[in-house]
Short mmCIF file of C-alpha atoms and ligand atoms in Angstrom, two decimals:
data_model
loop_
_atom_site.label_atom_id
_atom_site.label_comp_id
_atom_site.label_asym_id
_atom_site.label_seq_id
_atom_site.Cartn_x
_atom_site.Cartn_y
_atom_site.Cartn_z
CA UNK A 437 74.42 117.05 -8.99
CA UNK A 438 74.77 118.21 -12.36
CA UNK A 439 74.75 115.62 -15.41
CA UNK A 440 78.37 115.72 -16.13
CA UNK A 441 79.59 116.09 -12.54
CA UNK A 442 77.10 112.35 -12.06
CA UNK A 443 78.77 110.92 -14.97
CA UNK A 444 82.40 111.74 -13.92
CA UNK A 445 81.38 110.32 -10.46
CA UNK A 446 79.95 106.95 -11.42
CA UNK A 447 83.01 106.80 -13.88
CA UNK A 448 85.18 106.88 -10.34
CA UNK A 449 82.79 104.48 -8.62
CA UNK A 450 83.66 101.72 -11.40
CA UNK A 451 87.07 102.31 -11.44
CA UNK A 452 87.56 101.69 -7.97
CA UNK A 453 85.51 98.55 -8.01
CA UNK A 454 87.61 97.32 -10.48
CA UNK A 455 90.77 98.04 -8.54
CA UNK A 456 88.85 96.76 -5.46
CA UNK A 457 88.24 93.89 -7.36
CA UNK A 458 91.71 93.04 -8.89
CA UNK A 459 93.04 93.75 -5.58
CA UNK A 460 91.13 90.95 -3.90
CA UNK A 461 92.04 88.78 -6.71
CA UNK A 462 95.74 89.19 -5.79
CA UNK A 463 95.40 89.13 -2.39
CA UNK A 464 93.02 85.50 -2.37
CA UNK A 465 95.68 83.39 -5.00
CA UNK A 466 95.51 79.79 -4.02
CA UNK A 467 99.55 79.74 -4.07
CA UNK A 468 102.41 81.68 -4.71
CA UNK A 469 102.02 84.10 -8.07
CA UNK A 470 105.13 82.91 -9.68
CA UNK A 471 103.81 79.24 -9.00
CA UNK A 472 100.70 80.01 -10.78
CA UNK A 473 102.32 82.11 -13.55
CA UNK A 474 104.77 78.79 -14.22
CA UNK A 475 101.32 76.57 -14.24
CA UNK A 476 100.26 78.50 -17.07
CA UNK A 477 103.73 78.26 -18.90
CA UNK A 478 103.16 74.58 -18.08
CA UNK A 479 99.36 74.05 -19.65
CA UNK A 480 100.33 75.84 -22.49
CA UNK A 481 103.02 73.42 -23.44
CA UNK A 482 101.47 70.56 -22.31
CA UNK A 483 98.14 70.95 -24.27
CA UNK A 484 99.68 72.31 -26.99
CA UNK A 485 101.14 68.95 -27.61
CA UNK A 486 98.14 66.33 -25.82
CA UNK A 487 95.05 68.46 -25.90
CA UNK A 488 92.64 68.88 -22.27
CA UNK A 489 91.25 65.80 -20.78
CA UNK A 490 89.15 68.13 -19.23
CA UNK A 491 89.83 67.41 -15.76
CA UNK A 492 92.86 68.47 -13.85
CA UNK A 493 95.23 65.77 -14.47
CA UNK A 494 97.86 68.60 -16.28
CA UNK A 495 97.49 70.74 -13.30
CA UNK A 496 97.70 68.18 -10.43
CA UNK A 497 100.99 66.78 -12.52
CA UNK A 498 102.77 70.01 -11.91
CA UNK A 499 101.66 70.67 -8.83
CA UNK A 500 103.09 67.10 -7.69
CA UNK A 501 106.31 68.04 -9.52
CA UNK A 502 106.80 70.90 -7.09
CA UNK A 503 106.14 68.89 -4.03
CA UNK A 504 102.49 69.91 -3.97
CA UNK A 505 99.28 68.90 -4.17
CA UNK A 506 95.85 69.87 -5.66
CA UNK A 507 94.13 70.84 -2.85
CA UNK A 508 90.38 70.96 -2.63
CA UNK A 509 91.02 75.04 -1.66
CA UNK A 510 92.56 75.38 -5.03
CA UNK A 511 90.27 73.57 -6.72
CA UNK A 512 87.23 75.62 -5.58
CA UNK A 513 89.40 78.87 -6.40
CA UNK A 514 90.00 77.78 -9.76
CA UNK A 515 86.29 76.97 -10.40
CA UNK A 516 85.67 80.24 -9.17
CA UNK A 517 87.74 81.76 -11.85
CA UNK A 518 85.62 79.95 -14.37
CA UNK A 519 88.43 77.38 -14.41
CA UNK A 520 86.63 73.51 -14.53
CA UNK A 521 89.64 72.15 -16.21
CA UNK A 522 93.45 72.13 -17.24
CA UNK A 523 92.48 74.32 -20.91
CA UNK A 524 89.74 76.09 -18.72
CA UNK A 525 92.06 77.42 -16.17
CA UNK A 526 94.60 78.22 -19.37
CA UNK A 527 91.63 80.42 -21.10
CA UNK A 528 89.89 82.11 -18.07
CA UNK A 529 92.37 82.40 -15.38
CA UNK A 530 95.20 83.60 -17.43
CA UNK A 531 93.80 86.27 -18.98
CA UNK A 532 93.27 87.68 -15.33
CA UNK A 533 96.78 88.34 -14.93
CA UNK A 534 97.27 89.69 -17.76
ZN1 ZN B 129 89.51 71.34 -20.85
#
């Protein structure tokens, strides 16, 4: 294959990783998107005003407030997203959906 034509085709490759990617992000969320987009509304406010304990105590709080509950599933999906606490989950999980 000529140079270009290689280029141009590992260019695709990536981009459909990344959409492969992104798509299983969506399609593994813990709970419901809206949910999750209101938890970050939430954290924002809340540490805004009393700073990260660093441990989920903000995120278990709204989750109780919506008649849920941390669940260890949740937990080990926000750890995968690089989020080990309530500011964590703000910074790196966020961004995702952005
Ligand atoms: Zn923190």
């Amino acid at each position: 294959m000529p140079y270009k034509q290689e280029k141009e085709h590992r260019k695709q490759i990536q981009k459909e990783l990344a959409r492969k990617e992104k798509e299983s992000f969506f399609s593994n969320l813990p709970m419901e998107q809206e949910l999750l987009i209101e938890l970050f509304d939430y954290l924002d406010t809340e540490l805004a005003s009393s700073g990260c304990k660093h441990d989920y105590n903000l995120t278990s709080n709204f989750l109780n407030s919506k008649g849920k509950h941390l669940e260890d599933r949740v937990i080990k999906w926000f750890q995968e997203q690089r989020g080990y606490c309530d500011c964590e989950i703000l910074l790196n999980v966020e961004e995702k959906f952005e």
